[in-house]
Short mmCIF file of C-alpha atoms in Angstrom, two decimals:
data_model
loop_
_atom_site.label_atom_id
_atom_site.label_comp_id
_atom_site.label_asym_id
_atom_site.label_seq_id
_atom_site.Cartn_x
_atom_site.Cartn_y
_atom_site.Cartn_z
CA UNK N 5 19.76 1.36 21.93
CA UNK N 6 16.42 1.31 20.65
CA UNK N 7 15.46 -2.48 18.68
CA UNK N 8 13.22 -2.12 15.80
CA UNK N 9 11.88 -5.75 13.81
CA UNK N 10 10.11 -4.71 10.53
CA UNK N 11 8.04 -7.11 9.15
CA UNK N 12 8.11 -8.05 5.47
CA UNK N 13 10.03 -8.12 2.44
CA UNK N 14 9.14 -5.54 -0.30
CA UNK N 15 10.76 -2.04 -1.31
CA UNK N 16 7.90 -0.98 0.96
CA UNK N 17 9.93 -2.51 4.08
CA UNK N 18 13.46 -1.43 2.93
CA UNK N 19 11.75 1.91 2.11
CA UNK N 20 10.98 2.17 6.44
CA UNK N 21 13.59 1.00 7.08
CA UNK N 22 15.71 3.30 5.42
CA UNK N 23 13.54 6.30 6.70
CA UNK N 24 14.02 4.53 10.38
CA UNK N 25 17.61 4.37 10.08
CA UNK N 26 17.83 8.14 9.71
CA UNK N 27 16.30 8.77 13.30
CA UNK N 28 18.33 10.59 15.77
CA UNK N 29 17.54 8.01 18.15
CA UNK N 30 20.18 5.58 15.64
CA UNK N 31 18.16 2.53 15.84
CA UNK N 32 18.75 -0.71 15.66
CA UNK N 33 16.96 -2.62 13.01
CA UNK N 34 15.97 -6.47 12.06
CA UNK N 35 13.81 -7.36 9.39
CA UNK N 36 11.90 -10.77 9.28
CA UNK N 37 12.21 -11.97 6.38
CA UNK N 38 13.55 -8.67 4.62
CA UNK N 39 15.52 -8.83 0.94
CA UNK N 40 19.15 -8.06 -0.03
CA UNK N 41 18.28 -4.22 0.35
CA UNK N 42 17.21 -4.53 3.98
CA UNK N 43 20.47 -6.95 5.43
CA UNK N 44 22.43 -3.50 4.06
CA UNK N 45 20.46 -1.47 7.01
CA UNK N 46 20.14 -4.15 9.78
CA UNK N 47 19.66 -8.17 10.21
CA UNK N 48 17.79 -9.94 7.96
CA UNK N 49 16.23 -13.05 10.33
CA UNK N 50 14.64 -16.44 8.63
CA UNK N 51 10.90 -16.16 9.83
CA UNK N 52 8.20 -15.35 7.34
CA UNK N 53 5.65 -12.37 7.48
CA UNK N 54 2.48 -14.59 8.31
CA UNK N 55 4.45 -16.84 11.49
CA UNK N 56 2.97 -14.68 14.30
CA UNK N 57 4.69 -17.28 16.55
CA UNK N 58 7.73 -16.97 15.15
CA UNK N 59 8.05 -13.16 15.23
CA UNK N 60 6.67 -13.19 18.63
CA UNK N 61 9.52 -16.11 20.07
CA UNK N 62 11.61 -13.63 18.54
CA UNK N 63 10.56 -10.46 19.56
CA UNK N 64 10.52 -11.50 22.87
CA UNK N 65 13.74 -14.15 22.94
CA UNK N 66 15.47 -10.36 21.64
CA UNK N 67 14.19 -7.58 23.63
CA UNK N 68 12.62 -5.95 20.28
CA UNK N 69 11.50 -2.02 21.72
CA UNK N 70 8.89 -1.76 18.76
CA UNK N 71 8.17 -4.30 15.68
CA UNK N 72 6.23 -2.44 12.54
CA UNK N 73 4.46 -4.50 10.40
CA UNK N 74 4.90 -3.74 6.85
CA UNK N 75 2.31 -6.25 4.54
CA UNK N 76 -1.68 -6.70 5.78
CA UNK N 77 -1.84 -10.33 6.40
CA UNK N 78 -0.04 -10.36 9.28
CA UNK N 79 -2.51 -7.30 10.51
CA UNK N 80 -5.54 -8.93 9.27
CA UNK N 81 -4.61 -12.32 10.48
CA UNK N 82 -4.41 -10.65 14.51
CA UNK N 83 -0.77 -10.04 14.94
CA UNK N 84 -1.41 -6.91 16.60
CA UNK N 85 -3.87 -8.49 19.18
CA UNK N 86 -1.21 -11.20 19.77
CA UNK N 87 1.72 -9.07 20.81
CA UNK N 88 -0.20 -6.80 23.13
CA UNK N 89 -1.61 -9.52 25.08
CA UNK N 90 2.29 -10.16 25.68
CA UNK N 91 2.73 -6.46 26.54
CA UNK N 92 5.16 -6.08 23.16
CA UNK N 93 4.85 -2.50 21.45
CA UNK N 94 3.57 -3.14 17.49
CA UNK N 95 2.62 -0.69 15.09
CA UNK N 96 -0.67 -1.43 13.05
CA UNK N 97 -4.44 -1.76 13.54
CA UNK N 98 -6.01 -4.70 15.82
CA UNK N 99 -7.65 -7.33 14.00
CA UNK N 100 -10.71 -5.78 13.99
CA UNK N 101 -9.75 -2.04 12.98
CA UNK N 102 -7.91 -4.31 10.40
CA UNK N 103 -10.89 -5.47 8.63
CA UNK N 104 -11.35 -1.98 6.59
CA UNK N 105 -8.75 -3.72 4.66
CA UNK N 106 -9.37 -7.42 4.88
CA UNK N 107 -13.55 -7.47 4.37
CA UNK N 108 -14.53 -5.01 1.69
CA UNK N 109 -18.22 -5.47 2.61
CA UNK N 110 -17.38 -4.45 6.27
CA UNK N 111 -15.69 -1.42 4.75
CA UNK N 112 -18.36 -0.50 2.96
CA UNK N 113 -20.87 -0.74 5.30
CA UNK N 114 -19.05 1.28 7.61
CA UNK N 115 -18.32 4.01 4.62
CA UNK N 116 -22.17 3.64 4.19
CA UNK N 117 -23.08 4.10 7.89
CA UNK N 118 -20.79 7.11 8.35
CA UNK N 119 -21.65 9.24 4.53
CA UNK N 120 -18.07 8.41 3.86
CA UNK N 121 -18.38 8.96 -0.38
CA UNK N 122 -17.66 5.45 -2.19
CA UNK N 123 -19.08 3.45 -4.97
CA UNK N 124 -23.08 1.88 -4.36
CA UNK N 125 -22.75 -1.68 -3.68
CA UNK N 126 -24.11 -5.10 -3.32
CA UNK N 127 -22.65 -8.11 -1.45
CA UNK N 128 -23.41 -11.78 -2.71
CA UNK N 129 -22.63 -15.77 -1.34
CA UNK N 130 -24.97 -16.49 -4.05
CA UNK N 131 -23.73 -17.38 -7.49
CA UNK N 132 -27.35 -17.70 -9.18
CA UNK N 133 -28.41 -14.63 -7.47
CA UNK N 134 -24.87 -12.52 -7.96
CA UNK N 135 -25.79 -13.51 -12.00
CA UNK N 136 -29.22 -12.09 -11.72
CA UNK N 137 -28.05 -8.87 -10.26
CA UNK N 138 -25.77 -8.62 -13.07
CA UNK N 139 -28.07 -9.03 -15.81
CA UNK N 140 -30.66 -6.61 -14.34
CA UNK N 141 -28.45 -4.02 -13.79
CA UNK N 142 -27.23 -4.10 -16.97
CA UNK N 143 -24.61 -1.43 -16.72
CA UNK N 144 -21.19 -1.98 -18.09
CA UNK N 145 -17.87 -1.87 -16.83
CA UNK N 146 -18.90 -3.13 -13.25
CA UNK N 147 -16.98 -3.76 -10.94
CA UNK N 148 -16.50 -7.62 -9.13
CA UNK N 149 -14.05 -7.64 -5.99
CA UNK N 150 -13.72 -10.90 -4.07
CA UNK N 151 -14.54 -9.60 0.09
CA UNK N 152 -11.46 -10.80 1.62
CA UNK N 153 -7.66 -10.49 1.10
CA UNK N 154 -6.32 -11.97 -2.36
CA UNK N 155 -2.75 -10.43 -2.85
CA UNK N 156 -4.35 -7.63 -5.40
CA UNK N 157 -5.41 -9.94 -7.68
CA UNK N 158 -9.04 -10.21 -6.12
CA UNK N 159 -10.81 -7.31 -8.96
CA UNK N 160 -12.46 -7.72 -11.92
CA UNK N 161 -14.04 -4.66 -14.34
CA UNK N 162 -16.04 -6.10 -16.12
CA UNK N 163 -17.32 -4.96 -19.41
CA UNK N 164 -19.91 -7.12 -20.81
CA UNK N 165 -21.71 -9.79 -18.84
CA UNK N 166 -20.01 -12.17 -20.38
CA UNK N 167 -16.94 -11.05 -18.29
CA UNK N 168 -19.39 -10.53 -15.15
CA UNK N 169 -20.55 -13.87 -14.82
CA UNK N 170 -16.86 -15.59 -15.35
CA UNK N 171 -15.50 -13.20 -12.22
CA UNK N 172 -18.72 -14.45 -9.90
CA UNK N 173 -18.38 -17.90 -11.32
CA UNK N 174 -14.18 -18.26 -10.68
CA UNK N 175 -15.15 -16.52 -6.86
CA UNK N 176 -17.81 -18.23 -5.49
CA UNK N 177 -17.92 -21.84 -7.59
CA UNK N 178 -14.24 -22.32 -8.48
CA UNK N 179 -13.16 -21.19 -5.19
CA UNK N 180 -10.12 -18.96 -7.07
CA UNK N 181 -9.16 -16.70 -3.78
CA UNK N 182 -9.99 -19.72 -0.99
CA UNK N 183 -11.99 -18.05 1.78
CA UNK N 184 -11.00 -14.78 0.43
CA UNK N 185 -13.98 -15.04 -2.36
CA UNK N 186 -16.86 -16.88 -0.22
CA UNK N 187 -18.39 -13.59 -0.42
CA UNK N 188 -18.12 -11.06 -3.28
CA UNK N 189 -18.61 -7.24 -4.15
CA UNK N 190 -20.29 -5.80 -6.94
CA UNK N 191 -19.92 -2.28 -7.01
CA UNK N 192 -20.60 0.23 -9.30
CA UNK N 193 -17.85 1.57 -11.88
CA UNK N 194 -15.80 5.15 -10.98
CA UNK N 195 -14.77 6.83 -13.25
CA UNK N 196 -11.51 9.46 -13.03
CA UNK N 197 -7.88 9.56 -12.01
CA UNK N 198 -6.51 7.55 -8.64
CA UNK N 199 -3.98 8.92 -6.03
CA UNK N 200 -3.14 7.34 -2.43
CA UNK N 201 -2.87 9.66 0.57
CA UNK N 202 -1.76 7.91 3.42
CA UNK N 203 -2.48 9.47 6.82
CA UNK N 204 -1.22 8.71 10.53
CA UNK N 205 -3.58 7.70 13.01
CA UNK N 206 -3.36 7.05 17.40
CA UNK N 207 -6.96 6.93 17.36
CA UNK N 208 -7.42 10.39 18.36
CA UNK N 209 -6.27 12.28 15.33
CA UNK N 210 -5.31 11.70 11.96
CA UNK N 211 -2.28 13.17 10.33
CA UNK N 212 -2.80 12.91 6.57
CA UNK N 213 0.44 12.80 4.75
CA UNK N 214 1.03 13.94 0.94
CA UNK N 215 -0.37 12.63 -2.18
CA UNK N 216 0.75 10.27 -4.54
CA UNK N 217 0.41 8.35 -7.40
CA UNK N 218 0.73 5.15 -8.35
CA UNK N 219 1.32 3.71 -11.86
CA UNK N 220 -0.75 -0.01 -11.69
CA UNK N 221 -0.73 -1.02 -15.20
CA UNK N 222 2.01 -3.44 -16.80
CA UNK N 223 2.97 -0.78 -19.66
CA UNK N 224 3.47 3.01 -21.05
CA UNK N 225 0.28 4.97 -20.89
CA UNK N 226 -1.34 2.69 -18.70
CA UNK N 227 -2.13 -0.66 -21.12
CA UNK N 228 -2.00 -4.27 -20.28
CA UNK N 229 -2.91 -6.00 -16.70
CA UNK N 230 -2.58 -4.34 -13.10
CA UNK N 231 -0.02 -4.86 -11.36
CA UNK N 232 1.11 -4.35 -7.97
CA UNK N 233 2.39 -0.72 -9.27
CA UNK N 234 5.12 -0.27 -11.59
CA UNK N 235 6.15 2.97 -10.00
CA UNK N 236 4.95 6.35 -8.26
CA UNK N 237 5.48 9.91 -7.62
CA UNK N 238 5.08 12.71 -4.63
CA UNK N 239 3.64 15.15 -4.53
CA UNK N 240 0.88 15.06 -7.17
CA UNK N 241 -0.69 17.95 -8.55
CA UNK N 242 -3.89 15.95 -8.84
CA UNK N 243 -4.86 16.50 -5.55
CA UNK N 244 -5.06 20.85 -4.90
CA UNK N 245 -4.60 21.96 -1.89
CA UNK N 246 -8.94 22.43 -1.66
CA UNK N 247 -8.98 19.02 -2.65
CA UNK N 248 -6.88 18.19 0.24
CA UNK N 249 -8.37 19.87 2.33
CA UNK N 250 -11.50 18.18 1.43
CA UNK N 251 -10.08 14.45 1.54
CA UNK N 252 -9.97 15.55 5.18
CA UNK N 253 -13.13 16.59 5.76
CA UNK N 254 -15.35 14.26 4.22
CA UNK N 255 -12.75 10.97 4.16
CA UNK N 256 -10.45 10.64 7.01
CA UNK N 257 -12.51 13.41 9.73
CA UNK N 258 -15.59 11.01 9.14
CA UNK N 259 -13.13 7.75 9.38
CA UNK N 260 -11.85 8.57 12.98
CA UNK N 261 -15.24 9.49 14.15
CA UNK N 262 -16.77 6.09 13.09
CA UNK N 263 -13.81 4.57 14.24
CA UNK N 264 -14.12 5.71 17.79
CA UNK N 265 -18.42 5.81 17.61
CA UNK N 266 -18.54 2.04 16.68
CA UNK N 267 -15.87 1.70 19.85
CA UNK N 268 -12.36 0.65 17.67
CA UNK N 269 -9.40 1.76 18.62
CA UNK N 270 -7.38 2.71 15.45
CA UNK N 271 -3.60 2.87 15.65
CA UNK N 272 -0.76 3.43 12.63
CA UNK N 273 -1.96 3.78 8.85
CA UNK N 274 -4.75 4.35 7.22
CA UNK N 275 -4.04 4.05 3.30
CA UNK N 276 -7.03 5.69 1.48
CA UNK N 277 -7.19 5.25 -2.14
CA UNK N 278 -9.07 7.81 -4.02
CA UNK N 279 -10.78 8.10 -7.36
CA UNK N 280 -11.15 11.98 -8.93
CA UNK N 281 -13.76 12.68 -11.43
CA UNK N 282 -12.99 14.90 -13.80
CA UNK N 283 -15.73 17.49 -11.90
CA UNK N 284 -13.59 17.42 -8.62
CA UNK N 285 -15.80 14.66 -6.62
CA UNK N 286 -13.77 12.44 -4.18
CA UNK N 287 -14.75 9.06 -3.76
CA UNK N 288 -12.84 5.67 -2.01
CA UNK N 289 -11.96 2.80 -4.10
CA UNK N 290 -10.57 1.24 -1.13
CA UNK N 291 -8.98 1.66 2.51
CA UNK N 292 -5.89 -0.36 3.32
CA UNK N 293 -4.71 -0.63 6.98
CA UNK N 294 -0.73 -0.25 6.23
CA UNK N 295 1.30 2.01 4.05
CA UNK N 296 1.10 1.46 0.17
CA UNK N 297 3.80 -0.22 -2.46
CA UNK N 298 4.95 1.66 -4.25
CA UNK N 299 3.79 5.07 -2.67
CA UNK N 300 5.93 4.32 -0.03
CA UNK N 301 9.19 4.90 -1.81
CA UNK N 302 8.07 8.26 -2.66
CA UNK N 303 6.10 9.56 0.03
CA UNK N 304 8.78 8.42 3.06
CA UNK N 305 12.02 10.01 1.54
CA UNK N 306 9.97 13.81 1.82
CA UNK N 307 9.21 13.25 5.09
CA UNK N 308 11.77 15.91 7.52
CA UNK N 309 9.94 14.60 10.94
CA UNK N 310 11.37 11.94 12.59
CA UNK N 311 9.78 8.63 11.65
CA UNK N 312 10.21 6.56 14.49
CA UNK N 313 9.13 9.60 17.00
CA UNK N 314 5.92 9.64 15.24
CA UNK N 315 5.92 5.87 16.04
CA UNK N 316 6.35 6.43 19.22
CA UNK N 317 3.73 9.40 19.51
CA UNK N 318 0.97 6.95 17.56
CA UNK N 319 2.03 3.97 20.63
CA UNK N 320 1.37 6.43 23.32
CA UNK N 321 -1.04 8.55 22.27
CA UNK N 322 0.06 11.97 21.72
CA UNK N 323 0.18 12.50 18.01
CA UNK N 324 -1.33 15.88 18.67
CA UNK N 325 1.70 17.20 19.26
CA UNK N 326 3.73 16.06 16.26
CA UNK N 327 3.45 18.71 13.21
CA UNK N 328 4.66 16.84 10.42
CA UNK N 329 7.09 18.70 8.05
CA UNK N 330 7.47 18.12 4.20
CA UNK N 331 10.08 18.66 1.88
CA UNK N 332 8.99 21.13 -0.96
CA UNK N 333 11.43 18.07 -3.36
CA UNK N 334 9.55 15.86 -5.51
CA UNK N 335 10.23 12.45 -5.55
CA UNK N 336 9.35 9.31 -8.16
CA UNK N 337 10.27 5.64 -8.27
CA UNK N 338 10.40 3.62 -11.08
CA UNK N 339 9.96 -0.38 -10.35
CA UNK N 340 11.77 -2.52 -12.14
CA UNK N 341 10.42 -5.77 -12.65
CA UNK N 342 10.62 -9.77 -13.80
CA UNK N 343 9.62 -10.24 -17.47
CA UNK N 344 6.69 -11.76 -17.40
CA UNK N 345 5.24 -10.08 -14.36
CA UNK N 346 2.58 -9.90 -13.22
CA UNK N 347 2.07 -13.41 -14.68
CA UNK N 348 4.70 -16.21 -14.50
CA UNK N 349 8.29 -14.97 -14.20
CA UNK N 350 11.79 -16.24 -13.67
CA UNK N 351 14.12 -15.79 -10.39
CA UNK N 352 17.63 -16.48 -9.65
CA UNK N 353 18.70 -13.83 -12.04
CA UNK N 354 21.68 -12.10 -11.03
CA UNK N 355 21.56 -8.21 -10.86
CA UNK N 356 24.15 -5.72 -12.23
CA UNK N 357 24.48 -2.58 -11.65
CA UNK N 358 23.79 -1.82 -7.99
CA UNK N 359 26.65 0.25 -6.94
CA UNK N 360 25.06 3.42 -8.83
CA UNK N 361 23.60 5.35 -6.24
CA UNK N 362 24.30 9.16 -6.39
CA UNK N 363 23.27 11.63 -3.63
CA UNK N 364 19.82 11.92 -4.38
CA UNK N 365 18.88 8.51 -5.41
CA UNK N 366 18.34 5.24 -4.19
CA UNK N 367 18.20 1.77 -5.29
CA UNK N 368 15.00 0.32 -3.38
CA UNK N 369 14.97 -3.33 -2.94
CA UNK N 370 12.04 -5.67 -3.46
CA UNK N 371 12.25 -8.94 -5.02
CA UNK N 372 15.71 -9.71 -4.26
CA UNK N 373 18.05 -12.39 -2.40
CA UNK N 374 21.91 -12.55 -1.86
CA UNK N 375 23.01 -15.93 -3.59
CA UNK N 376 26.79 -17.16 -3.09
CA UNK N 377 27.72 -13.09 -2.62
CA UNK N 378 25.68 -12.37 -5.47
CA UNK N 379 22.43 -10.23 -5.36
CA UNK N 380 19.48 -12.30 -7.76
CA UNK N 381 16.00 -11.47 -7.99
CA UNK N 382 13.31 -13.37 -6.21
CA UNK N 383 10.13 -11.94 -6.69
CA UNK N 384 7.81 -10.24 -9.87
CA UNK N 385 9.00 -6.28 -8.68
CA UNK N 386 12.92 -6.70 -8.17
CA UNK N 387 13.79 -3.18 -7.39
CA UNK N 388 12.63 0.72 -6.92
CA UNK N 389 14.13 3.05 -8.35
CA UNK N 390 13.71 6.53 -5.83
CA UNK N 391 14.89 10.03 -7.03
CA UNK N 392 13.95 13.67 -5.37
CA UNK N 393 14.41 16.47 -6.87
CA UNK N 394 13.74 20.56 -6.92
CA UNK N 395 11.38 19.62 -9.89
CA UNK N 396 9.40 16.39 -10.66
CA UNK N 397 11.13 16.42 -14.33
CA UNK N 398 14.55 16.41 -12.48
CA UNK N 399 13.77 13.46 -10.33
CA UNK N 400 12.38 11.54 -13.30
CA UNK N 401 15.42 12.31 -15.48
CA UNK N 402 17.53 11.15 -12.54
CA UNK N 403 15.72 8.11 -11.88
CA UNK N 404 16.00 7.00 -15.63
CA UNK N 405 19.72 7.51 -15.87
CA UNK N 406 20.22 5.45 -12.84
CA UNK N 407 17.80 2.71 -14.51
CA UNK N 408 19.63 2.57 -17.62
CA UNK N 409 22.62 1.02 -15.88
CA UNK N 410 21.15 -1.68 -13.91
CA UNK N 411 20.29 -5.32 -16.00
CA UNK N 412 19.31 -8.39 -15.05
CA UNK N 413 18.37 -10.76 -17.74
CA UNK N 414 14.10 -10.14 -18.89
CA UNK N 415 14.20 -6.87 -16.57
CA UNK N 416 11.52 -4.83 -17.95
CA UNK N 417 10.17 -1.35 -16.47
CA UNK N 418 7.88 1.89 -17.94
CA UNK N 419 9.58 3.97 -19.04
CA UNK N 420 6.56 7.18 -18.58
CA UNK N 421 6.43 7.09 -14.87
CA UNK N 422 5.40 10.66 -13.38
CA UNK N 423 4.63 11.97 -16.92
CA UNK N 424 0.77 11.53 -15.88
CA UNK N 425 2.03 14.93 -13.81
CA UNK N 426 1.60 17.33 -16.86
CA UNK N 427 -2.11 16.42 -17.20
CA UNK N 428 -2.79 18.22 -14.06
CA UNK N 429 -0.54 21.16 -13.90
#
């Protein structure tokens, strides 16, 4: 019986866990921390994502086969490093292939380096000299990312100086992200349409995956703050099949090569995020070194390969002989989330609603906790809702009508996710 622990606690974690669970190989699965989703697949154990001690007295203590870890910190932080050394199989980057996601100016120097297309830049330490910059350039929005990991809330575009100088000033004086904003980013504005492809990676070749979209902003037709995403879809007719084919070429090709030029062995997920000018140019907004929330939800449930024997293939090498295959469904989730979010929220409020599922749609788990028997949110995103479908309209239709019959007290959701579809087709 093959032991799986799966690191984290988002719908992204319940969402592999779920595709995990359908392997042939009938896995057994424990999720550290994990929600009320993931204790319906396996055993939910007490020890958070960022105790690499913990996990590893555990993985150990319980014979764990292969642990997956779902969130970056953990990656970033050298849990990867830490296991091998104790000859435990773990999925993800090392800590240093991990830094494409947890120093944006070593990303960018290595997208620089290797002709990999992404916004000019400029790194500063210096407030005074991160102001001048600003005011000589002169060219508004702009973009002001702190360098290191800061939960998605480390980007400012800025549209007047004004704006500039208060993002430098809370990084680098008021010390907003910690360590995270010592150094900052100033990068020049993209303009165009985002979509994630993930792609597999056992440092020989990459296996992109499909496209998807994410839906960041707090309300309909994309107003009010950024979020964490308030829901996706899969596939996305953003992204042709020349434009695919060209992500390939000049993004993740060029990747692996630098990768294994600069001597870094890359294993698991590379998340590319990708801006598309209306003229059909392709450039990064970022790389992140583990699969994307919410993309997740949308991207895993087309997958027809087995999940956990591409796992395996990406541990030992041979992921040249894994062809992945693709459902021809479309799929969409629609988060529902905390009033409030993604500012201050309430938890403890106890969710109706959840016995709904039908065949083709499932009720992803994110910010939630089992209370006295009861299931109560616990985080800003509660839940995902994930529906496939012939036809992208279908899956939306079916997503809503599931939606409409879960509550929780404040829940608040979009209610366009996947219509962004129709401007492409």
């Amino acid at each position: 019986m093959t032991k799986l622990l799966i690191i984290g606690s988002g719908g992204r974690e319940h969402a592999i866990g779920i595709a995990l669970k359908q392997s042939d190989k009938n896995p057994t699965l424990y999720f550290a921390p994990g929600n009320a989703g993931t204790a319906l697949l396996g055993t939910n154990i007490a020890i958070n994502a960022a105790d690499i001690n913990g996990l590893l007295s555990f993985a150990k203590e319980n014979n764990i086969d292969m642990t997956i870890v779902g969130p970056e910190d953990p990656l970033v932080m050298g849990i990867v490093d830490t296991f091998q050394k104790e000859n435990l199989t773990i999925f993800g980057p090392n800590k240093l292939a991990a830094q494409l996601e947890g120093s944006k100016k070593w990303a960018k120097q290595l997208m620089k380096n290797y002709n990999i297309p992404t916004a000019n830049y400029h790194a500063f330490t210096d407030y005074e000299k991160a102001k001048d910059y600003i005011k000589a350039n002169n060219q508004y929005p702009i973009v002001i990312k702190a360098d290191g990991l800061a939960a998605g809330k480390g980007v400012t575009i800025a549209t007047s100086q004004n704006e500039a100088n208060n993002a430098i000033e809370e990084c680098l004086l008021n010390k907003k992200f910690n360590d995270a904003g010592t150094e900052i980013i100033i990068e020049d504005f993209l303009e165009g349409d985002e979509a994630s492809i993930f792609a597999f990676t056992d440092s020989k070749v990459m296996l992109p995956m499909l496209a998807a979209q994410d839906h960041k902003a707090i309300g309909d037709g994309d107003t009010g703050p950024n979020t964490g995403g308030m829901g996706a879809y899969c596939p996305t007719p953003l992204v042709t099949p020349e434009m695919y084919k060209k992500v390939t070429e000049t993004i993740f090709e060029p990747l692996l090569q630098a990768f294994q030029k600069e001597g870094i062995t890359y294993k698991g997920i590379v998340y590319a995020g990708l801006m598309i000018s209306k003229t059909g140019d392709i450039s990064i907004v970022e790389f992140n070194v583990r699969f994307g929330d919410p993309e997740t939800q949308v991207v895993l449930p087309l997958l027809k390969t087995d999940l956990l024997t591409i796992f395996e293939a990406i541990e030992a090498e041979t992921l040249a002989n894994i062809s992945l295959e693709w459902s021809t469904e479309s799929a969409v989730c629609v988060v529902l989330a905390s009033g409030g979010y993604p500012n201050a929220y309430q938890k403890g409020k106890p969710i109706s609603g959840l016995t709904q599922e039908k065949e083709n749609t499932a009720i992803i788990h994110a910010g939630t906790k089992q209370d006295n028997g009861n299931i109560v949110t616990s985080g800003g995103r509660v839940l995902g809702v994930v529906s496939k479908a012939s036809q992208l309209d279908s899956a939306i239709t079916q997503a809503y009508e599931t939606t409409t019959n879960i509550s929780f007290e404040n829940m608040i959701y979009r209610t366009d996710i996947g219509q962004k579809a129709k401007r492409y087709q």
